[in-house]
Amino acid sequence: LMDLARDSDRLKMDTISADLTLSADGNRYLLLILDAQSKAPALNSVTALAERREPESTRIELDAQANKISDEEAVWRWARPQPLTSLRISMASEGVLPVALSWRSGEKEAWQPLTKTVLYRLDGKRSEDIQLSGQPVEAVRITTINARLPTSLPAISGARDKYQLVFNTQGKGPYMLAWGNRAALKADVALDMLIPPSLRKTQSVNDLPLAVAQEDVMLGGEARLTATSATEQQSSWKTLLVWGALIVGVLVLALMAWRIWREVKKSGSV
């Protein structure tokens, strides 16, 4: 403990780190033992500060479907792009396999390099999970390096954070939750608009009534996943008009240059 002052400067050390839990049923007191050779300071009060830790997100594992392309290449896909935070690759049998990994965010998107690593399964141990930054991943590709894929392809699963959807109900259930319309307008609101902060102090979000999913209902089909909103359609038309004007301008300039070249050629021949 230290509290030194000189002129306008002050050096103060009044915090001691400790990994313990104080409670009425467990540790209730702290004993401070001072060095006998030092003068005991006058302590006015002692305050315990709880370490603030952000709650860890619950994660869910999603298995990918494998498709062997050749003896050196295979692709694992998810039904829809997922914001993955890590990849787990498990070999079916013991062995070592040097590979190059790549990923893509959509079926029509280009492959992006991920990493080069060595997959292994030896003595009950396996290669470590590969960390991702949460970007949408639709597929992962494995290309072997100076090796062939095993007869039984490795299993790949991706981990993503689990989300809680809080909605305000009106009337009696059942309720319909529609998702996947890319042309839909944003309608989400902040959590404070649904549950006031003062109420969350006494009632946790996890204590709210849960909605249980029933049978799936097909509304708009796969076409709605790639639909464009009115704003995007207007922007696309403006882009096409700009490109059209540029192309027409280039053609006009080319025509003028051609006519000038003909006039110059005629004058030269005369």
mmCIF file of C-alpha atoms in Angstrom:
data_model
loop_
_atom_site.group_PDB
_atom_site.id
_atom_site.type_symbol
_atom_site.label_atom_id
_atom_site.label_comp_id
_atom_site.label_asym_id
_atom_site.label_seq_id
_atom_site.Cartn_x
_atom_site.Cartn_y
_atom_site.Cartn_z
ATOM 1 C CA LEU A 1 0.000 0.000 0.000
ATOM 2 C CA MET A 2 1.389 3.384 -0.954
ATOM 3 C CA ASP A 3 0.261 6.993 -0.886
ATOM 4 C CA LEU A 4 3.065 9.443 -1.716
ATOM 5 C CA ALA A 5 2.738 13.112 -2.648
ATOM 6 C CA ARG A 6 5.282 15.648 -3.868
ATOM 7 C CA ASP A 7 4.293 19.098 -5.078
ATOM 8 C CA SER A 8 1.383 18.458 -7.446
ATOM 9 C CA ASP A 9 2.290 14.823 -8.146
ATOM 10 C CA ARG A 10 0.801 11.906 -6.257
ATOM 11 C CA LEU A 11 1.548 8.193 -6.376
ATOM 12 C CA LYS A 12 -1.180 6.031 -4.951
ATOM 13 C CA MET A 13 -1.420 2.234 -4.771
ATOM 14 C CA ASP A 14 -4.440 1.166 -2.821
ATOM 15 C CA THR A 15 -5.723 -1.933 -4.643
ATOM 16 C CA ILE A 16 -4.793 -5.537 -3.927
ATOM 17 C CA SER A 17 -5.865 -8.180 -6.429
ATOM 18 C CA ALA A 18 -7.397 -11.322 -4.948
ATOM 19 C CA ASP A 19 -9.196 -14.281 -6.489
ATOM 20 C CA LEU A 20 -11.768 -15.127 -3.837
ATOM 21 C CA THR A 21 -15.471 -15.012 -3.124
ATOM 22 C CA LEU A 22 -16.900 -13.277 -0.075
ATOM 23 C CA SER A 23 -20.293 -14.423 1.190
ATOM 24 C CA ALA A 24 -22.247 -14.852 4.378
ATOM 25 C CA ASP A 25 -21.954 -18.643 4.096
ATOM 26 C CA GLY A 26 -18.287 -18.781 3.082
ATOM 27 C CA ASN A 27 -15.430 -16.298 3.465
ATOM 28 C CA ARG A 28 -16.796 -13.388 5.460
ATOM 29 C CA TYR A 29 -13.654 -11.620 6.703
ATOM 30 C CA LEU A 30 -10.290 -10.445 5.443
ATOM 31 C CA LEU A 31 -7.226 -10.278 7.695
ATOM 32 C CA LEU A 32 -4.607 -7.636 6.883
ATOM 33 C CA ILE A 33 -1.140 -8.370 8.314
ATOM 34 C CA LEU A 34 1.244 -5.396 8.311
ATOM 35 C CA ASP A 35 5.041 -5.489 8.248
ATOM 36 C CA ALA A 36 6.272 -5.076 11.842
ATOM 37 C CA GLN A 37 9.181 -2.898 10.685
ATOM 38 C CA SER A 38 6.925 -0.360 8.987
ATOM 39 C CA LYS A 39 4.686 2.183 10.560
ATOM 40 C CA ALA A 40 1.086 1.056 10.436
ATOM 41 C CA PRO A 41 -1.016 3.376 8.255
ATOM 42 C CA ALA A 42 -4.370 4.658 9.365
ATOM 43 C CA LEU A 43 -7.022 2.769 7.403
ATOM 44 C CA ASN A 44 -10.355 4.534 7.214
ATOM 45 C CA SER A 45 -12.227 1.935 5.159
ATOM 46 C CA VAL A 46 -11.846 -1.131 2.948
ATOM 47 C CA THR A 47 -14.023 -1.677 -0.109
ATOM 48 C CA ALA A 48 -14.370 -4.896 -2.106
ATOM 49 C CA LEU A 49 -14.580 -4.483 -5.873
ATOM 50 C CA ALA A 50 -16.159 -7.282 -7.893
ATOM 51 C CA GLU A 51 -14.490 -8.088 -11.191
ATOM 52 C CA ARG A 52 -16.699 -7.252 -14.122
ATOM 53 C CA ARG A 53 -16.883 -10.076 -16.628
ATOM 54 C CA GLU A 54 -18.872 -10.060 -19.819
ATOM 55 C CA PRO A 55 -21.136 -13.111 -20.045
ATOM 56 C CA GLU A 56 -19.925 -15.628 -22.598
ATOM 57 C CA SER A 57 -22.228 -16.267 -25.519
ATOM 58 C CA THR A 58 -23.787 -19.698 -25.796
ATOM 59 C CA ARG A 59 -22.589 -21.453 -28.922
ATOM 60 C CA ILE A 60 -24.231 -24.063 -31.102
ATOM 61 C CA GLU A 61 -22.506 -26.595 -33.370
ATOM 62 C CA LEU A 62 -23.645 -26.992 -36.986
ATOM 63 C CA ASP A 63 -22.446 -29.978 -39.020
ATOM 64 C CA ALA A 64 -21.490 -29.489 -42.678
ATOM 65 C CA GLN A 65 -22.258 -31.878 -45.531
ATOM 66 C CA ALA A 66 -19.198 -33.255 -47.335
ATOM 67 C CA ASN A 67 -18.760 -33.554 -51.101
ATOM 68 C CA LYS A 68 -15.595 -35.162 -52.467
ATOM 69 C CA ILE A 69 -14.357 -33.436 -55.636
ATOM 70 C CA SER A 70 -11.173 -35.455 -56.219
ATOM 71 C CA ASP A 71 -8.559 -37.426 -54.305
ATOM 72 C CA GLU A 72 -6.949 -34.124 -53.284
ATOM 73 C CA GLU A 73 -9.993 -31.865 -52.813
ATOM 74 C CA ALA A 74 -13.320 -31.903 -50.986
ATOM 75 C CA VAL A 75 -15.961 -29.298 -50.091
ATOM 76 C CA TRP A 76 -18.126 -29.100 -46.975
ATOM 77 C CA ARG A 77 -21.304 -26.992 -47.177
ATOM 78 C CA TRP A 78 -23.980 -25.656 -44.868
ATOM 79 C CA ALA A 79 -27.566 -25.271 -46.052
ATOM 80 C CA ARG A 80 -27.280 -21.486 -45.581
ATOM 81 C CA PRO A 81 -24.367 -19.153 -44.777
ATOM 82 C CA GLN A 82 -23.639 -19.084 -41.058
ATOM 83 C CA PRO A 83 -21.713 -16.476 -39.003
ATOM 84 C CA LEU A 84 -19.165 -18.984 -37.743
ATOM 85 C CA THR A 85 -16.686 -18.230 -34.978
ATOM 86 C CA SER A 86 -14.684 -21.463 -35.237
ATOM 87 C CA LEU A 87 -14.249 -24.652 -37.256
ATOM 88 C CA ARG A 88 -13.766 -28.132 -35.827
ATOM 89 C CA ILE A 89 -12.270 -30.728 -38.160
ATOM 90 C CA SER A 90 -12.262 -34.315 -36.897
ATOM 91 C CA MET A 91 -10.523 -37.092 -38.786
ATOM 92 C CA ALA A 92 -12.306 -40.438 -38.943
ATOM 93 C CA SER A 93 -9.161 -42.425 -38.139
ATOM 94 C CA GLU A 94 -5.700 -41.820 -36.765
ATOM 95 C CA GLY A 95 -3.248 -40.088 -39.040
ATOM 96 C CA VAL A 96 -1.726 -36.791 -40.169
ATOM 97 C CA LEU A 97 -2.919 -34.746 -43.145
ATOM 98 C CA PRO A 98 -1.337 -31.448 -44.312
ATOM 99 C CA VAL A 99 -4.018 -29.294 -45.967
ATOM 100 C CA ALA A 100 -4.833 -25.829 -47.278
ATOM 101 C CA LEU A 101 -8.213 -24.453 -46.202
ATOM 102 C CA SER A 102 -10.348 -21.918 -48.052
ATOM 103 C CA TRP A 103 -13.898 -20.619 -47.568
ATOM 104 C CA ARG A 104 -16.626 -18.722 -49.375
ATOM 105 C CA SER A 105 -19.577 -16.678 -48.158
ATOM 106 C CA GLY A 106 -22.004 -17.794 -50.879
ATOM 107 C CA GLU A 107 -22.443 -20.408 -53.579
ATOM 108 C CA LYS A 108 -21.616 -17.878 -56.316
ATOM 109 C CA GLU A 109 -18.862 -16.106 -54.376
ATOM 110 C CA ALA A 110 -15.142 -16.609 -54.947
ATOM 111 C CA TRP A 111 -13.072 -18.842 -52.675
ATOM 112 C CA GLN A 112 -10.978 -17.020 -50.073
ATOM 113 C CA PRO A 113 -7.824 -18.559 -48.534
ATOM 114 C CA LEU A 114 -8.173 -19.352 -44.842
ATOM 115 C CA THR A 115 -5.051 -21.107 -43.595
ATOM 116 C CA LYS A 116 -2.582 -23.927 -44.128
ATOM 117 C CA THR A 117 -2.426 -26.422 -41.303
ATOM 118 C CA VAL A 118 -1.880 -30.054 -40.390
ATOM 119 C CA LEU A 119 -4.890 -32.107 -39.398
ATOM 120 C CA TYR A 120 -4.150 -34.979 -37.068
ATOM 121 C CA ARG A 121 -5.660 -37.580 -34.791
ATOM 122 C CA LEU A 122 -3.073 -39.328 -32.658
ATOM 123 C CA ASP A 123 -3.363 -41.086 -29.292
ATOM 124 C CA GLY A 124 -6.824 -39.658 -28.666
ATOM 125 C CA LYS A 125 -5.752 -36.109 -29.465
ATOM 126 C CA ARG A 126 -6.914 -34.085 -32.452
ATOM 127 C CA SER A 127 -5.965 -30.867 -34.203
ATOM 128 C CA GLU A 128 -7.115 -27.637 -32.565
ATOM 129 C CA ASP A 129 -10.186 -25.717 -33.681
ATOM 130 C CA ILE A 130 -9.653 -23.002 -36.284
ATOM 131 C CA GLN A 131 -10.852 -19.586 -35.126
ATOM 132 C CA LEU A 132 -12.978 -17.380 -37.377
ATOM 133 C CA SER A 133 -14.179 -13.798 -36.982
ATOM 134 C CA GLY A 134 -17.918 -14.417 -37.362
ATOM 135 C CA GLN A 135 -18.173 -13.730 -41.087
ATOM 136 C CA PRO A 136 -20.875 -15.634 -43.010
ATOM 137 C CA VAL A 137 -19.509 -18.962 -44.260
ATOM 138 C CA GLU A 138 -21.418 -21.075 -46.776
ATOM 139 C CA ALA A 139 -18.755 -23.660 -47.562
ATOM 140 C CA VAL A 140 -15.234 -24.755 -46.656
ATOM 141 C CA ARG A 141 -12.815 -26.394 -49.062
ATOM 142 C CA ILE A 142 -9.917 -28.658 -48.139
ATOM 143 C CA THR A 143 -7.057 -29.183 -50.575
ATOM 144 C CA THR A 144 -4.391 -31.641 -49.511
ATOM 145 C CA ILE A 145 -0.687 -30.758 -49.732
ATOM 146 C CA ASN A 146 1.389 -33.582 -51.225
ATOM 147 C CA ALA A 147 -1.140 -36.097 -49.928
ATOM 148 C CA ARG A 148 -4.454 -37.770 -50.691
ATOM 149 C CA LEU A 149 -7.711 -37.529 -48.808
ATOM 150 C CA PRO A 150 -8.463 -40.533 -46.589
ATOM 151 C CA THR A 151 -11.152 -42.987 -47.599
ATOM 152 C CA SER A 152 -13.436 -41.652 -44.876
ATOM 153 C CA LEU A 153 -13.566 -37.877 -45.161
ATOM 154 C CA PRO A 154 -13.029 -35.776 -42.024
ATOM 155 C CA ALA A 155 -16.113 -34.388 -40.304
ATOM 156 C CA ILE A 156 -16.402 -30.586 -40.161
ATOM 157 C CA SER A 157 -18.652 -28.612 -37.862
ATOM 158 C CA GLY A 158 -18.868 -24.873 -37.342
ATOM 159 C CA ALA A 159 -19.640 -23.051 -34.112
ATOM 160 C CA ARG A 160 -21.695 -19.885 -34.032
ATOM 161 C CA ASP A 161 -23.092 -17.712 -31.282
ATOM 162 C CA LYS A 162 -26.639 -18.438 -30.197
ATOM 163 C CA TYR A 163 -29.020 -15.480 -30.415
ATOM 164 C CA GLN A 164 -32.090 -14.670 -28.379
ATOM 165 C CA LEU A 165 -35.043 -13.166 -30.209
ATOM 166 C CA VAL A 166 -37.267 -11.048 -27.986
ATOM 167 C CA PHE A 167 -40.619 -9.970 -29.456
ATOM 168 C CA ASN A 168 -43.741 -8.279 -28.174
ATOM 169 C CA THR A 169 -46.863 -10.415 -28.493
ATOM 170 C CA GLN A 170 -50.289 -9.046 -29.312
ATOM 171 C CA GLY A 171 -53.352 -11.175 -28.833
ATOM 172 C CA LYS A 172 -53.356 -14.903 -28.276
ATOM 173 C CA GLY A 173 -51.044 -17.386 -29.918
ATOM 174 C CA PRO A 174 -49.973 -19.125 -32.009
ATOM 175 C CA TYR A 175 -47.752 -16.482 -33.602
ATOM 176 C CA MET A 176 -45.933 -16.553 -36.925
ATOM 177 C CA LEU A 177 -42.289 -15.575 -37.213
ATOM 178 C CA ALA A 178 -41.266 -14.836 -40.819
ATOM 179 C CA TRP A 179 -37.619 -14.607 -41.816
ATOM 180 C CA GLY A 180 -35.452 -14.610 -44.910
ATOM 181 C CA ASN A 181 -37.073 -11.856 -47.007
ATOM 182 C CA ARG A 182 -34.090 -9.838 -48.206
ATOM 183 C CA ALA A 183 -36.385 -7.081 -49.512
ATOM 184 C CA ALA A 184 -38.062 -6.548 -46.129
ATOM 185 C CA LEU A 185 -37.512 -3.264 -44.321
ATOM 186 C CA LYS A 186 -35.771 -3.168 -40.938
ATOM 187 C CA ALA A 187 -38.276 -3.232 -38.110
ATOM 188 C CA ASP A 188 -36.114 -4.192 -35.138
ATOM 189 C CA VAL A 189 -36.004 -1.969 -32.058
ATOM 190 C CA ALA A 190 -33.607 -1.667 -29.150
ATOM 191 C CA LEU A 191 -34.184 -3.960 -26.183
ATOM 192 C CA ASP A 192 -34.896 -0.910 -24.009
ATOM 193 C CA MET A 193 -37.968 -0.231 -26.173
ATOM 194 C CA LEU A 194 -39.374 -3.680 -25.369
ATOM 195 C CA ILE A 195 -38.201 -4.084 -21.784
ATOM 196 C CA PRO A 196 -37.350 -0.913 -19.843
ATOM 197 C CA PRO A 197 -33.963 -1.026 -18.068
ATOM 198 C CA SER A 198 -35.677 -0.536 -14.696
ATOM 199 C CA LEU A 199 -37.739 -3.684 -15.283
ATOM 200 C CA ARG A 200 -34.702 -5.729 -16.326
ATOM 201 C CA LYS A 201 -33.200 -5.106 -12.887
ATOM 202 C CA THR A 202 -35.927 -7.221 -11.332
ATOM 203 C CA GLN A 203 -36.722 -9.587 -14.200
ATOM 204 C CA SER A 204 -34.066 -11.205 -16.355
ATOM 205 C CA VAL A 205 -34.551 -11.687 -20.077
ATOM 206 C CA ASN A 206 -34.006 -15.414 -19.528
ATOM 207 C CA ASP A 207 -37.059 -15.483 -17.242
ATOM 208 C CA LEU A 208 -39.448 -14.291 -19.965
ATOM 209 C CA PRO A 209 -41.997 -16.782 -21.346
ATOM 210 C CA LEU A 210 -40.513 -18.929 -24.098
ATOM 211 C CA ALA A 211 -42.036 -19.494 -27.522
ATOM 212 C CA VAL A 212 -41.784 -23.084 -28.729
ATOM 213 C CA ALA A 213 -41.350 -23.640 -32.470
ATOM 214 C CA GLN A 214 -44.060 -25.670 -34.199
ATOM 215 C CA GLU A 215 -44.269 -26.845 -37.823
ATOM 216 C CA ASP A 216 -42.526 -24.868 -40.584
ATOM 217 C CA VAL A 217 -44.659 -22.905 -43.039
ATOM 218 C CA MET A 218 -43.345 -22.017 -46.521
ATOM 219 C CA LEU A 219 -44.278 -18.439 -47.385
ATOM 220 C CA GLY A 220 -42.235 -17.006 -50.251
ATOM 221 C CA GLY A 221 -39.790 -19.754 -51.092
ATOM 222 C CA GLU A 222 -36.092 -19.530 -51.895
ATOM 223 C CA ALA A 223 -36.641 -16.553 -54.232
ATOM 224 C CA ARG A 224 -37.278 -14.246 -51.280
ATOM 225 C CA LEU A 225 -33.788 -14.904 -49.913
ATOM 226 C CA THR A 226 -32.259 -12.969 -52.818
ATOM 227 C CA ALA A 227 -35.070 -10.480 -53.430
ATOM 228 C CA THR A 228 -34.175 -6.806 -53.822
ATOM 229 C CA SER A 229 -35.917 -3.917 -52.100
ATOM 230 C CA ALA A 230 -37.349 -0.900 -53.934
ATOM 231 C CA THR A 231 -34.296 1.156 -52.936
ATOM 232 C CA GLU A 232 -31.908 -1.463 -54.316
ATOM 233 C CA GLN A 233 -33.920 -1.720 -57.530
ATOM 234 C CA GLN A 234 -33.792 2.058 -57.971
ATOM 235 C CA SER A 235 -30.056 2.055 -57.321
ATOM 236 C CA SER A 236 -29.573 -0.740 -59.878
ATOM 237 C CA TRP A 237 -31.510 1.232 -62.510
ATOM 238 C CA LYS A 238 -29.395 4.326 -61.848
ATOM 239 C CA THR A 239 -26.235 2.260 -62.226
ATOM 240 C CA LEU A 240 -27.476 0.802 -65.522
ATOM 241 C CA LEU A 241 -28.382 4.276 -66.797
ATOM 242 C CA VAL A 242 -24.922 5.612 -65.945
ATOM 243 C CA TRP A 243 -23.245 2.695 -67.703
ATOM 244 C CA GLY A 244 -25.582 3.098 -70.664
ATOM 245 C CA ALA A 245 -24.729 6.788 -70.956
ATOM 246 C CA LEU A 246 -21.012 5.990 -70.798
ATOM 247 C CA ILE A 247 -21.289 3.321 -73.492
ATOM 248 C CA VAL A 248 -23.327 5.638 -75.745
ATOM 249 C CA GLY A 249 -20.733 8.388 -75.208
ATOM 250 C CA VAL A 250 -17.908 6.050 -76.179
ATOM 251 C CA LEU A 251 -19.782 4.993 -79.337
ATOM 252 C CA VAL A 252 -20.441 8.628 -80.303
ATOM 253 C CA LEU A 253 -16.777 9.506 -79.832
ATOM 254 C CA ALA A 254 -15.745 6.474 -81.878
ATOM 255 C CA LEU A 255 -18.159 7.496 -84.670
ATOM 256 C CA MET A 256 -16.808 11.064 -84.678
ATOM 257 C CA ALA A 257 -13.230 9.800 -84.787
ATOM 258 C CA TRP A 258 -14.101 7.500 -87.685
ATOM 259 C CA ARG A 259 -15.727 10.345 -89.658
ATOM 260 C CA ILE A 260 -12.755 12.632 -89.027
ATOM 261 C CA TRP A 261 -10.423 9.862 -90.166
ATOM 262 C CA ARG A 262 -12.430 9.476 -93.408
ATOM 263 C CA GLU A 263 -12.346 13.221 -94.061
ATOM 264 C CA VAL A 264 -8.593 13.288 -93.477
ATOM 265 C CA LYS A 265 -8.152 10.296 -95.789
ATOM 266 C CA LYS A 266 -10.193 11.993 -98.548
ATOM 267 C CA SER A 267 -8.198 15.218 -98.233
ATOM 268 C CA GLY A 268 -4.947 13.288 -98.481
ATOM 269 C CA SER A 269 -6.009 11.406 -101.589
ATOM 270 C CA VAL A 270 -7.047 14.685 -103.336
#
